[in-house]
Amino acid sequence: MTSAEPPAMGQIVILNGAPRSGKTSIAAVIQDTFDGPWMNLGVDAWMSGVMPRRYSPGIGLRPGGERPDLEPLVARFYAALYESIAAYSRLGLNVVSDFGHHDGFAVPRGILPDCARRLRGLPVLLVGVRCPIEVILERRRATGWGDSRSEGFSESGAERWQREVHHHGIYDLEVDTSVMCPQECAQAIRQRLDTGPPPTAVQRLAAMSSEPP
């Protein structure tokens, strides 16, 4: 490749699911086993090293409309992060990102369609990471990530995540981490990338954006 030739666009894989559904483990397998460099631009990496702590939880804001003061900023955080994902892809770098997208804010924000709009024209596979609520609650208890005094960690909080995060229902592929290990989920993603059919979820979501193309 000469300096005048643009690089091939990098593949993007977006993993969407509730906390403790297994997204991070799948992303790690993709990074470790898929060919080419795979950059992780997901919620954990962003919250641990990018976002100022005073704006916590940032893009991790849980559904329920509890922080309307943060919501406009959360929308901008997501916009900037997805613009970054697009920039990596245009430079020929693959990206895997794990999120808990929802629209359970004080007012509808349309964040996922807006994010999808920013990835138009790029190779994107949108994967729904599902897991039964009983398994998620057990994982929370097993890892110590649960506190009955906090609505976000309670059973009702987990159920709200489950309900809101998949509400849009538009995916190219879905995996269930209660019956598939991270390696099997990554293999299913690899097979879909290799054999198709071509993904359409991001295009369909982008068409729902209130912003012009």
mmCIF file of N, CA and C in Angstrom, residues 22-158:
data_model
loop_
_atom_site.group_PDB
_atom_site.id
_atom_site.type_symbol
_atom_site.label_atom_id
_atom_site.label_comp_id
_atom_site.label_asym_id
_atom_site.label_seq_id
_atom_site.Cartn_x
_atom_site.Cartn_y
_atom_site.Cartn_z
ATOM 1 N N GLY A 22 -22.204 -10.504 30.094
ATOM 2 C CA GLY A 22 -21.059 -11.197 29.513
ATOM 3 C C GLY A 22 -20.395 -10.487 28.359
ATOM 4 N N LYS A 23 -20.754 -9.231 28.134
ATOM 5 C CA LYS A 23 -20.213 -8.481 26.992
ATOM 6 C C LYS A 23 -18.700 -8.335 27.064
ATOM 7 N N THR A 24 -18.190 -7.978 28.242
ATOM 8 C CA THR A 24 -16.754 -7.721 28.380
ATOM 9 C C THR A 24 -15.931 -8.965 28.088
ATOM 10 N N SER A 25 -16.427 -10.122 28.526
ATOM 11 C CA SER A 25 -15.704 -11.371 28.273
ATOM 12 C C SER A 25 -15.659 -11.695 26.788
ATOM 13 N N ILE A 26 -16.753 -11.443 26.085
ATOM 14 C CA ILE A 26 -16.767 -11.676 24.636
ATOM 15 C C ILE A 26 -15.795 -10.732 23.942
ATOM 16 N N ALA A 27 -15.804 -9.468 24.349
ATOM 17 C CA ALA A 27 -14.887 -8.498 23.751
ATOM 18 C C ALA A 27 -13.434 -8.917 23.950
ATOM 19 N N ALA A 28 -13.110 -9.463 25.121
ATOM 20 C CA ALA A 28 -11.738 -9.899 25.390
ATOM 21 C C ALA A 28 -11.329 -11.040 24.467
ATOM 22 N N VAL A 29 -12.241 -11.978 24.216
ATOM 23 C CA VAL A 29 -11.928 -13.084 23.305
ATOM 24 C C VAL A 29 -11.699 -12.556 21.892
ATOM 25 N N ILE A 30 -12.533 -11.616 21.457
ATOM 26 C CA ILE A 30 -12.357 -11.030 20.128
ATOM 27 C C ILE A 30 -10.987 -10.367 20.026
ATOM 28 N N GLN A 31 -10.614 -9.605 21.039
ATOM 29 C CA GLN A 31 -9.313 -8.944 21.018
ATOM 30 C C GLN A 31 -8.170 -9.945 20.967
ATOM 31 N N ASP A 32 -8.315 -11.050 21.689
ATOM 32 C CA ASP A 32 -7.226 -12.012 21.831
ATOM 33 C C ASP A 32 -7.107 -12.984 20.658
ATOM 34 N N THR A 33 -8.207 -13.221 19.944
ATOM 35 C CA THR A 33 -8.186 -14.314 18.968
ATOM 36 C C THR A 33 -8.466 -13.912 17.526
ATOM 37 N N PHE A 34 -9.116 -12.796 17.290
ATOM 38 C CA PHE A 34 -9.417 -12.393 15.913
ATOM 39 C C PHE A 34 -8.175 -11.789 15.264
ATOM 40 N N ASP A 35 -8.051 -11.975 13.955
ATOM 41 C CA ASP A 35 -6.912 -11.440 13.226
ATOM 42 C C ASP A 35 -6.941 -9.914 13.213
ATOM 43 N N GLY A 36 -5.734 -9.335 13.188
ATOM 44 C CA GLY A 36 -5.614 -7.878 13.101
ATOM 45 C C GLY A 36 -5.792 -7.233 14.461
ATOM 46 N N PRO A 37 -5.335 -6.027 14.629
ATOM 47 C CA PRO A 37 -5.558 -5.358 15.909
ATOM 48 C C PRO A 37 -7.029 -5.003 16.093
ATOM 49 N N TRP A 38 -7.560 -5.360 17.260
ATOM 50 C CA TRP A 38 -8.933 -5.017 17.637
ATOM 51 C C TRP A 38 -8.868 -4.080 18.841
ATOM 52 N N MET A 39 -9.328 -2.865 18.652
ATOM 53 C CA MET A 39 -9.292 -1.853 19.703
ATOM 54 C C MET A 39 -10.588 -1.907 20.510
ATOM 55 N N ASN A 40 -10.468 -1.863 21.832
ATOM 56 C CA ASN A 40 -11.649 -1.896 22.696
ATOM 57 C C ASN A 40 -12.017 -0.471 23.088
ATOM 58 N N LEU A 41 -13.133 0.004 22.559
ATOM 59 C CA LEU A 41 -13.619 1.344 22.882
ATOM 60 C C LEU A 41 -14.974 1.263 23.567
ATOM 61 N N GLY A 42 -15.109 0.328 24.495
ATOM 62 C CA GLY A 42 -16.374 0.105 25.160
ATOM 63 C C GLY A 42 -16.551 0.914 26.422
ATOM 64 N N VAL A 43 -17.653 0.629 27.118
ATOM 65 C CA VAL A 43 -18.050 1.436 28.269
ATOM 66 C C VAL A 43 -17.051 1.333 29.416
ATOM 67 N N ASP A 44 -16.507 0.145 29.680
ATOM 68 C CA ASP A 44 -15.591 0.003 30.805
ATOM 69 C C ASP A 44 -14.306 0.795 30.582
ATOM 70 N N ALA A 45 -13.737 0.668 29.373
ATOM 71 C CA ALA A 45 -12.513 1.403 29.069
ATOM 72 C C ALA A 45 -12.754 2.904 29.140
ATOM 73 N N TRP A 46 -13.911 3.338 28.668
ATOM 74 C CA TRP A 46 -14.225 4.775 28.654
ATOM 75 C C TRP A 46 -14.407 5.293 30.068
ATOM 76 N N MET A 47 -15.128 4.539 30.897
ATOM 77 C CA MET A 47 -15.411 5.006 32.251
ATOM 78 C C MET A 47 -14.173 4.971 33.134
ATOM 79 N N SER A 48 -13.270 4.018 32.890
ATOM 80 C CA SER A 48 -12.100 3.888 33.758
ATOM 81 C C SER A 48 -10.971 4.835 33.389
ATOM 82 N N GLY A 49 -10.901 5.263 32.119
ATOM 83 C CA GLY A 49 -9.744 6.050 31.736
ATOM 84 C C GLY A 49 -10.011 7.336 30.990
ATOM 85 N N VAL A 50 -11.271 7.599 30.637
ATOM 86 C CA VAL A 50 -11.578 8.771 29.814
ATOM 87 C C VAL A 50 -12.451 9.774 30.553
ATOM 88 N N MET A 51 -13.530 9.293 31.142
ATOM 89 C CA MET A 51 -14.513 10.183 31.746
ATOM 90 C C MET A 51 -14.037 10.756 33.075
ATOM 91 N N PRO A 52 -14.151 12.067 33.298
ATOM 92 C CA PRO A 52 -13.881 12.633 34.622
ATOM 93 C C PRO A 52 -14.824 12.026 35.656
ATOM 94 N N ARG A 53 -14.297 11.659 36.809
ATOM 95 C CA ARG A 53 -15.092 10.939 37.803
ATOM 96 C C ARG A 53 -16.282 11.751 38.303
ATOM 97 N N ARG A 54 -16.175 13.060 38.258
ATOM 98 C CA ARG A 54 -17.293 13.862 38.782
ATOM 99 C C ARG A 54 -18.541 13.748 37.901
ATOM 100 N N TYR A 55 -18.398 13.199 36.680
ATOM 101 C CA TYR A 55 -19.560 13.003 35.816
ATOM 102 C C TYR A 55 -20.045 11.557 35.832
ATOM 103 N N SER A 56 -19.527 10.767 36.760
ATOM 104 C CA SER A 56 -19.941 9.375 36.874
ATOM 105 C C SER A 56 -21.447 9.283 37.166
ATOM 106 N N PRO A 57 -22.136 8.297 36.576
ATOM 107 C CA PRO A 57 -21.633 7.172 35.789
ATOM 108 C C PRO A 57 -21.519 7.449 34.292
ATOM 109 N N GLY A 58 -21.739 8.659 33.835
ATOM 110 C CA GLY A 58 -21.575 8.972 32.424
ATOM 111 C C GLY A 58 -22.420 8.096 31.528
ATOM 112 N N ILE A 59 -21.792 7.465 30.524
ATOM 113 C CA ILE A 59 -22.544 6.631 29.600
ATOM 114 C C ILE A 59 -23.047 5.359 30.275
ATOM 115 N N GLY A 60 -22.621 5.106 31.498
ATOM 116 C CA GLY A 60 -23.144 3.979 32.267
ATOM 117 C C GLY A 60 -24.392 4.338 33.056
ATOM 118 N N LEU A 61 -24.951 5.528 32.827
ATOM 119 C CA LEU A 61 -26.156 5.953 33.552
ATOM 120 C C LEU A 61 -27.267 4.930 33.342
ATOM 121 N N ARG A 62 -27.775 4.407 34.429
ATOM 122 C CA ARG A 62 -28.762 3.341 34.340
ATOM 123 C C ARG A 62 -30.143 3.895 33.996
ATOM 124 N N PRO A 63 -31.021 3.047 33.471
ATOM 125 C CA PRO A 63 -32.372 3.507 33.123
ATOM 126 C C PRO A 63 -33.168 3.863 34.372
ATOM 127 N N GLY A 64 -34.078 4.809 34.214
ATOM 128 C CA GLY A 64 -34.920 5.213 35.320
ATOM 129 C C GLY A 64 -35.083 6.711 35.445
ATOM 130 N N GLY A 65 -34.301 7.491 34.679
ATOM 131 C CA GLY A 65 -34.431 8.935 34.701
ATOM 132 C C GLY A 65 -34.018 9.581 36.001
ATOM 133 N N GLU A 66 -33.037 8.977 36.685
ATOM 134 C CA GLU A 66 -32.666 9.467 38.016
ATOM 135 C C GLU A 66 -31.723 10.663 37.988
ATOM 136 N N ARG A 67 -31.058 10.898 36.850
ATOM 137 C CA ARG A 67 -30.114 12.022 36.765
ATOM 138 C C ARG A 67 -30.393 12.838 35.510
ATOM 139 N N PRO A 68 -31.539 13.531 35.436
ATOM 140 C CA PRO A 68 -31.831 14.330 34.239
ATOM 141 C C PRO A 68 -30.810 15.417 33.987
ATOM 142 N N ASP A 69 -30.097 15.832 35.027
ATOM 143 C CA ASP A 69 -29.066 16.857 34.843
ATOM 144 C C ASP A 69 -27.899 16.340 34.022
ATOM 145 N N LEU A 70 -27.652 15.027 34.073
ATOM 146 C CA LEU A 70 -26.536 14.436 33.336
ATOM 147 C C LEU A 70 -26.906 14.036 31.906
ATOM 148 N N GLU A 71 -28.178 13.867 31.649
ATOM 149 C CA GLU A 71 -28.593 13.254 30.394
ATOM 150 C C GLU A 71 -28.105 13.979 29.138
ATOM 151 N N PRO A 72 -28.192 15.312 29.046
ATOM 152 C CA PRO A 72 -27.670 15.964 27.837
ATOM 153 C C PRO A 72 -26.177 15.708 27.628
ATOM 154 N N LEU A 73 -25.438 15.650 28.725
ATOM 155 C CA LEU A 73 -24.004 15.388 28.626
ATOM 156 C C LEU A 73 -23.739 13.948 28.216
ATOM 157 N N VAL A 74 -24.559 13.020 28.721
ATOM 158 C CA VAL A 74 -24.419 11.620 28.330
ATOM 159 C C VAL A 74 -24.601 11.467 26.819
ATOM 160 N N ALA A 75 -25.578 12.178 26.268
ATOM 161 C CA ALA A 75 -25.794 12.118 24.818
ATOM 162 C C ALA A 75 -24.558 12.608 24.064
ATOM 163 N N ARG A 76 -23.928 13.650 24.555
ATOM 164 C CA ARG A 76 -22.711 14.166 23.904
ATOM 165 C C ARG A 76 -21.546 13.208 24.085
ATOM 166 N N PHE A 77 -21.447 12.585 25.265
ATOM 167 C CA PHE A 77 -20.399 11.584 25.491
ATOM 168 C C PHE A 77 -20.514 10.458 24.468
ATOM 169 N N TYR A 78 -21.725 9.957 24.299
ATOM 170 C CA TYR A 78 -21.930 8.877 23.330
ATOM 171 C C TYR A 78 -21.591 9.326 21.915
ATOM 172 N N ALA A 79 -22.010 10.536 21.555
ATOM 173 C CA ALA A 79 -21.727 11.044 20.214
ATOM 174 C C ALA A 79 -20.227 11.098 19.957
ATOM 175 N N ALA A 80 -19.481 11.608 20.938
ATOM 176 C CA ALA A 80 -18.026 11.709 20.784
ATOM 177 C C ALA A 80 -17.383 10.331 20.691
ATOM 178 N N LEU A 81 -17.860 9.398 21.511
ATOM 179 C CA LEU A 81 -17.282 8.059 21.499
ATOM 180 C C LEU A 81 -17.539 7.362 20.175
ATOM 181 N N TYR A 82 -18.737 7.494 19.632
ATOM 182 C CA TYR A 82 -19.030 6.866 18.346
ATOM 183 C C TYR A 82 -18.295 7.536 17.190
ATOM 184 N N GLU A 83 -18.078 8.827 17.278
ATOM 185 C CA GLU A 83 -17.231 9.487 16.281
ATOM 186 C C GLU A 83 -15.815 8.924 16.348
ATOM 187 N N SER A 84 -15.354 8.602 17.557
ATOM 188 C CA SER A 84 -14.025 7.994 17.710
ATOM 189 C C SER A 84 -13.993 6.601 17.099
ATOM 190 N N ILE A 85 -15.040 5.819 17.347
ATOM 191 C CA ILE A 85 -15.119 4.479 16.755
ATOM 192 C C ILE A 85 -15.054 4.576 15.232
ATOM 193 N N ALA A 86 -15.803 5.524 14.678
ATOM 194 C CA ALA A 86 -15.789 5.709 13.221
ATOM 195 C C ALA A 86 -14.397 6.088 12.728
ATOM 196 N N ALA A 87 -13.705 6.947 13.476
ATOM 197 C CA ALA A 87 -12.367 7.374 13.062
ATOM 198 C C ALA A 87 -11.398 6.193 13.041
ATOM 199 N N TYR A 88 -11.471 5.327 14.048
ATOM 200 C CA TYR A 88 -10.601 4.145 14.069
ATOM 201 C C TYR A 88 -10.871 3.274 12.852
ATOM 202 N N SER A 89 -12.138 3.043 12.552
ATOM 203 C CA SER A 89 -12.472 2.198 11.412
ATOM 204 C C SER A 89 -11.948 2.800 10.115
ATOM 205 N N ARG A 90 -12.096 4.106 9.947
ATOM 206 C CA ARG A 90 -11.643 4.740 8.708
ATOM 207 C C ARG A 90 -10.130 4.674 8.549
ATOM 208 N N LEU A 91 -9.431 4.479 9.655
ATOM 209 C CA LEU A 91 -7.980 4.322 9.597
ATOM 210 C C LEU A 91 -7.562 2.857 9.469
ATOM 211 N N GLY A 92 -8.541 1.983 9.256
ATOM 212 C CA GLY A 92 -8.230 0.581 9.020
ATOM 213 C C GLY A 92 -8.071 -0.253 10.264
ATOM 214 N N LEU A 93 -8.522 0.257 11.421
ATOM 215 C CA LEU A 93 -8.403 -0.477 12.678
ATOM 216 C C LEU A 93 -9.758 -1.053 13.069
ATOM 217 N N ASN A 94 -9.740 -2.317 13.468
ATOM 218 C CA ASN A 94 -10.964 -2.974 13.924
ATOM 219 C C ASN A 94 -11.320 -2.502 15.330
ATOM 220 N N VAL A 95 -12.606 -2.458 15.620
ATOM 221 C CA VAL A 95 -13.077 -1.974 16.919
ATOM 222 C C VAL A 95 -14.135 -2.915 17.461
ATOM 223 N N VAL A 96 -13.993 -3.290 18.733
ATOM 224 C CA VAL A 96 -15.058 -3.970 19.447
ATOM 225 C C VAL A 96 -15.458 -3.080 20.616
ATOM 226 N N SER A 97 -16.751 -2.850 20.779
ATOM 227 C CA SER A 97 -17.244 -1.958 21.833
ATOM 228 C C SER A 97 -18.439 -2.602 22.505
ATOM 229 N N ASP A 98 -18.438 -2.589 23.831
ATOM 230 C CA ASP A 98 -19.553 -3.163 24.581
ATOM 231 C C ASP A 98 -20.282 -2.052 25.335
ATOM 232 N N PHE A 99 -21.608 -2.033 25.175
ATOM 233 C CA PHE A 99 -22.428 -0.983 25.764
ATOM 234 C C PHE A 99 -23.697 -1.574 26.369
ATOM 235 N N GLY A 100 -24.357 -0.735 27.163
ATOM 236 C CA GLY A 100 -25.698 -1.028 27.661
ATOM 237 C C GLY A 100 -26.627 0.063 27.172
ATOM 238 N N HIS A 101 -26.867 0.104 25.867
ATOM 239 C CA HIS A 101 -27.695 1.158 25.282
ATOM 240 C C HIS A 101 -29.139 1.048 25.771
ATOM 241 N N HIS A 102 -29.714 2.159 26.144
ATOM 242 C CA HIS A 102 -31.128 2.200 26.496
ATOM 243 C C HIS A 102 -31.627 3.622 26.269
ATOM 244 N N ASP A 103 -32.931 3.774 26.296
ATOM 245 C CA ASP A 103 -33.520 5.105 26.181
ATOM 246 C C ASP A 103 -34.440 5.377 27.371
ATOM 247 N N GLY A 104 -34.121 4.742 28.505
ATOM 248 C CA GLY A 104 -34.924 4.904 29.701
ATOM 249 C C GLY A 104 -34.532 6.122 30.511
ATOM 250 N N PHE A 105 -34.472 7.264 29.850
ATOM 251 C CA PHE A 105 -34.092 8.508 30.511
ATOM 252 C C PHE A 105 -35.341 9.281 30.948
ATOM 253 N N ALA A 106 -35.130 10.421 31.591
ATOM 254 C CA ALA A 106 -36.262 11.242 32.021
ATOM 255 C C ALA A 106 -37.100 11.670 30.822
ATOM 256 N N VAL A 107 -36.420 11.931 29.703
ATOM 257 C CA VAL A 107 -37.083 12.179 28.426
ATOM 258 C C VAL A 107 -36.351 11.354 27.375
ATOM 259 N N PRO A 108 -37.027 10.892 26.326
ATOM 260 C CA PRO A 108 -36.342 10.106 25.293
ATOM 261 C C PRO A 108 -35.209 10.908 24.661
ATOM 262 N N ARG A 109 -34.062 10.261 24.509
ATOM 263 C CA ARG A 109 -32.887 10.930 23.951
ATOM 264 C C ARG A 109 -32.508 10.427 22.574
ATOM 265 N N GLY A 110 -33.001 9.266 22.160
ATOM 266 C CA GLY A 110 -32.681 8.742 20.829
ATOM 267 C C GLY A 110 -31.193 8.550 20.613
ATOM 268 N N ILE A 111 -30.479 8.135 21.660
ATOM 269 C CA ILE A 111 -29.018 8.063 21.578
ATOM 270 C C ILE A 111 -28.558 6.966 20.622
ATOM 271 N N LEU A 112 -29.161 5.783 20.690
ATOM 272 C CA LEU A 112 -28.701 4.691 19.824
ATOM 273 C C LEU A 112 -28.896 5.011 18.341
ATOM 274 N N PRO A 113 -30.062 5.504 17.902
ATOM 275 C CA PRO A 113 -30.169 5.900 16.486
ATOM 276 C C PRO A 113 -29.163 6.971 16.090
ATOM 277 N N ASP A 114 -28.889 7.911 16.987
ATOM 278 C CA ASP A 114 -27.896 8.939 16.673
ATOM 279 C C ASP A 114 -26.504 8.335 16.537
ATOM 280 N N CYS A 115 -26.178 7.395 17.442
ATOM 281 C CA CYS A 115 -24.875 6.722 17.350
ATOM 282 C C CYS A 115 -24.777 5.926 16.052
ATOM 283 N N ALA A 116 -25.860 5.239 15.694
ATOM 284 C CA ALA A 116 -25.855 4.471 14.452
ATOM 285 C C ALA A 116 -25.637 5.373 13.252
ATOM 286 N N ARG A 117 -26.244 6.549 13.282
ATOM 287 C CA ARG A 117 -26.077 7.497 12.175
ATOM 288 C C ARG A 117 -24.610 7.854 11.975
ATOM 289 N N ARG A 118 -23.860 7.914 13.035
ATOM 290 C CA ARG A 118 -22.444 8.285 12.960
ATOM 291 C C ARG A 118 -21.578 7.164 12.386
ATOM 292 N N LEU A 119 -22.134 5.968 12.256
ATOM 293 C CA LEU A 119 -21.387 4.835 11.693
ATOM 294 C C LEU A 119 -21.834 4.488 10.282
ATOM 295 N N ARG A 120 -22.654 5.333 9.679
ATOM 296 C CA ARG A 120 -23.115 5.070 8.321
ATOM 297 C C ARG A 120 -21.936 4.892 7.371
ATOM 298 N N GLY A 121 -22.067 3.906 6.493
ATOM 299 C CA GLY A 121 -21.040 3.673 5.492
ATOM 300 C C GLY A 121 -19.872 2.840 5.978
ATOM 301 N N LEU A 122 -19.899 2.416 7.243
ATOM 302 C CA LEU A 122 -18.816 1.616 7.810
ATOM 303 C C LEU A 122 -19.308 0.188 8.060
ATOM 304 N N PRO A 123 -18.398 -0.791 8.073
ATOM 305 C CA PRO A 123 -18.811 -2.175 8.321
ATOM 306 C C PRO A 123 -19.071 -2.404 9.810
ATOM 307 N N VAL A 124 -20.334 -2.542 10.180
ATOM 308 C CA VAL A 124 -20.722 -2.653 11.588
ATOM 309 C C VAL A 124 -21.627 -3.862 11.790
ATOM 310 N N LEU A 125 -21.309 -4.666 12.790
ATOM 311 C CA LEU A 125 -22.164 -5.768 13.209
ATOM 312 C C LEU A 125 -22.686 -5.445 14.605
ATOM 313 N N LEU A 126 -23.997 -5.371 14.749
ATOM 314 C CA LEU A 126 -24.610 -5.071 16.040
ATOM 315 C C LEU A 126 -25.103 -6.376 16.650
ATOM 316 N N VAL A 127 -24.566 -6.692 17.821
ATOM 317 C CA VAL A 127 -24.837 -7.977 18.474
ATOM 318 C C VAL A 127 -25.587 -7.743 19.780
ATOM 319 N N GLY A 128 -26.718 -8.393 19.930
ATOM 320 C CA GLY A 128 -27.444 -8.368 21.190
ATOM 321 C C GLY A 128 -26.929 -9.473 22.101
ATOM 322 N N VAL A 129 -26.443 -9.090 23.276
ATOM 323 C CA VAL A 129 -25.920 -10.067 24.251
ATOM 324 C C VAL A 129 -27.006 -10.261 25.313
ATOM 325 N N ARG A 130 -27.653 -11.395 25.253
ATOM 326 C CA ARG A 130 -28.765 -11.669 26.157
ATOM 327 C C ARG A 130 -28.351 -12.659 27.243
ATOM 328 N N CYS A 131 -29.053 -12.571 28.361
ATOM 329 C CA CYS A 131 -28.813 -13.487 29.471
ATOM 330 C C CYS A 131 -30.024 -13.397 30.395
ATOM 331 N N PRO A 132 -30.595 -14.511 30.819
ATOM 332 C CA PRO A 132 -31.757 -14.464 31.699
ATOM 333 C C PRO A 132 -31.463 -13.709 32.994
ATOM 334 N N ILE A 133 -32.480 -13.038 33.509
ATOM 335 C CA ILE A 133 -32.318 -12.216 34.699
ATOM 336 C C ILE A 133 -31.807 -13.036 35.881
ATOM 337 N N GLU A 134 -32.236 -14.296 35.999
ATOM 338 C CA GLU A 134 -31.800 -15.119 37.124
ATOM 339 C C GLU A 134 -30.297 -15.344 37.095
ATOM 340 N N VAL A 135 -29.748 -15.536 35.900
ATOM 341 C CA VAL A 135 -28.308 -15.758 35.770
ATOM 342 C C VAL A 135 -27.545 -14.472 36.069
ATOM 343 N N ILE A 136 -28.063 -13.338 35.591
ATOM 344 C CA ILE A 136 -27.409 -12.061 35.868
ATOM 345 C C ILE A 136 -27.371 -11.787 37.363
ATOM 346 N N LEU A 137 -28.471 -12.018 38.057
ATOM 347 C CA LEU A 137 -28.508 -11.782 39.500
ATOM 348 C C LEU A 137 -27.526 -12.692 40.226
ATOM 349 N N GLU A 138 -27.415 -13.947 39.782
ATOM 350 C CA GLU A 138 -26.460 -14.859 40.405
ATOM 351 C C GLU A 138 -25.022 -14.404 40.151
ATOM 352 N N ARG A 139 -24.748 -13.898 38.952
ATOM 353 C CA ARG A 139 -23.398 -13.389 38.662
ATOM 354 C C ARG A 139 -23.085 -12.182 39.529
ATOM 355 N N ARG A 140 -24.061 -11.324 39.755
ATOM 356 C CA ARG A 140 -23.864 -10.169 40.629
ATOM 357 C C ARG A 140 -23.505 -10.622 42.039
ATOM 358 N N ARG A 141 -24.268 -11.598 42.547
ATOM 359 C CA ARG A 141 -24.000 -12.085 43.899
ATOM 360 C C ARG A 141 -22.634 -12.756 43.981
ATOM 361 N N ALA A 142 -22.294 -13.541 42.965
ATOM 362 C CA ALA A 142 -21.036 -14.292 42.985
ATOM 363 C C ALA A 142 -19.817 -13.386 42.933
ATOM 364 N N THR A 143 -19.957 -12.247 42.276
ATOM 365 C CA THR A 143 -18.819 -11.335 42.148
ATOM 366 C C THR A 143 -18.841 -10.223 43.188
ATOM 367 N N GLY A 144 -19.839 -10.236 44.069
ATOM 368 C CA GLY A 144 -19.918 -9.189 45.080
ATOM 369 C C GLY A 144 -20.429 -7.873 44.553
ATOM 370 N N TRP A 145 -20.946 -7.883 43.306
ATOM 371 C CA TRP A 145 -21.435 -6.648 42.682
ATOM 372 C C TRP A 145 -22.932 -6.575 42.897
ATOM 373 N N GLY A 146 -23.298 -6.366 44.148
ATOM 374 C CA GLY A 146 -24.712 -6.297 44.474
ATOM 375 C C GLY A 146 -24.890 -5.716 45.847
ATOM 376 N N ASP A 147 -25.852 -4.877 46.012
ATOM 377 C CA ASP A 147 -26.094 -4.208 47.282
ATOM 378 C C ASP A 147 -27.586 -3.907 47.359
ATOM 379 N N SER A 148 -28.257 -4.562 48.278
ATOM 380 C CA SER A 148 -29.701 -4.404 48.372
ATOM 381 C C SER A 148 -30.112 -2.986 48.719
ATOM 382 N N ARG A 149 -29.184 -2.164 49.196
ATOM 383 C CA ARG A 149 -29.516 -0.782 49.534
ATOM 384 C C ARG A 149 -29.524 0.112 48.302
ATOM 385 N N SER A 150 -29.043 -0.385 47.190
ATOM 386 C CA SER A 150 -28.935 0.422 45.977
ATOM 387 C C SER A 150 -29.888 -0.098 44.909
ATOM 388 N N GLU A 151 -30.764 0.775 44.411
ATOM 389 C CA GLU A 151 -31.724 0.372 43.387
ATOM 390 C C GLU A 151 -31.023 -0.149 42.146
ATOM 391 N N GLY A 152 -29.874 0.427 41.817
ATOM 392 C CA GLY A 152 -29.173 -0.005 40.620
ATOM 393 C C GLY A 152 -28.680 -1.426 40.692
ATOM 394 N N PHE A 153 -28.436 -1.923 41.933
ATOM 395 C CA PHE A 153 -27.938 -3.275 42.095
ATOM 396 C C PHE A 153 -29.023 -4.236 42.583
ATOM 397 N N SER A 154 -30.225 -3.747 42.787
ATOM 398 C CA SER A 154 -31.305 -4.594 43.280
ATOM 399 C C SER A 154 -31.903 -5.405 42.141
ATOM 400 N N GLU A 155 -32.780 -6.337 42.517
ATOM 401 C CA GLU A 155 -33.440 -7.147 41.494
ATOM 402 C C GLU A 155 -34.285 -6.276 40.575
ATOM 403 N N SER A 156 -34.992 -5.301 41.122
ATOM 404 C CA SER A 156 -35.807 -4.438 40.284
ATOM 405 C C SER A 156 -34.951 -3.600 39.347
ATOM 406 N N GLY A 157 -33.779 -3.166 39.822
ATOM 407 C CA GLY A 157 -32.872 -2.419 38.951
ATOM 408 C C GLY A 157 -32.348 -3.266 37.814
ATOM 409 N N ALA A 158 -32.011 -4.530 38.123
ATOM 410 C CA ALA A 158 -31.537 -5.441 37.080
ATOM 411 C C ALA A 158 -32.633 -5.726 36.071
#
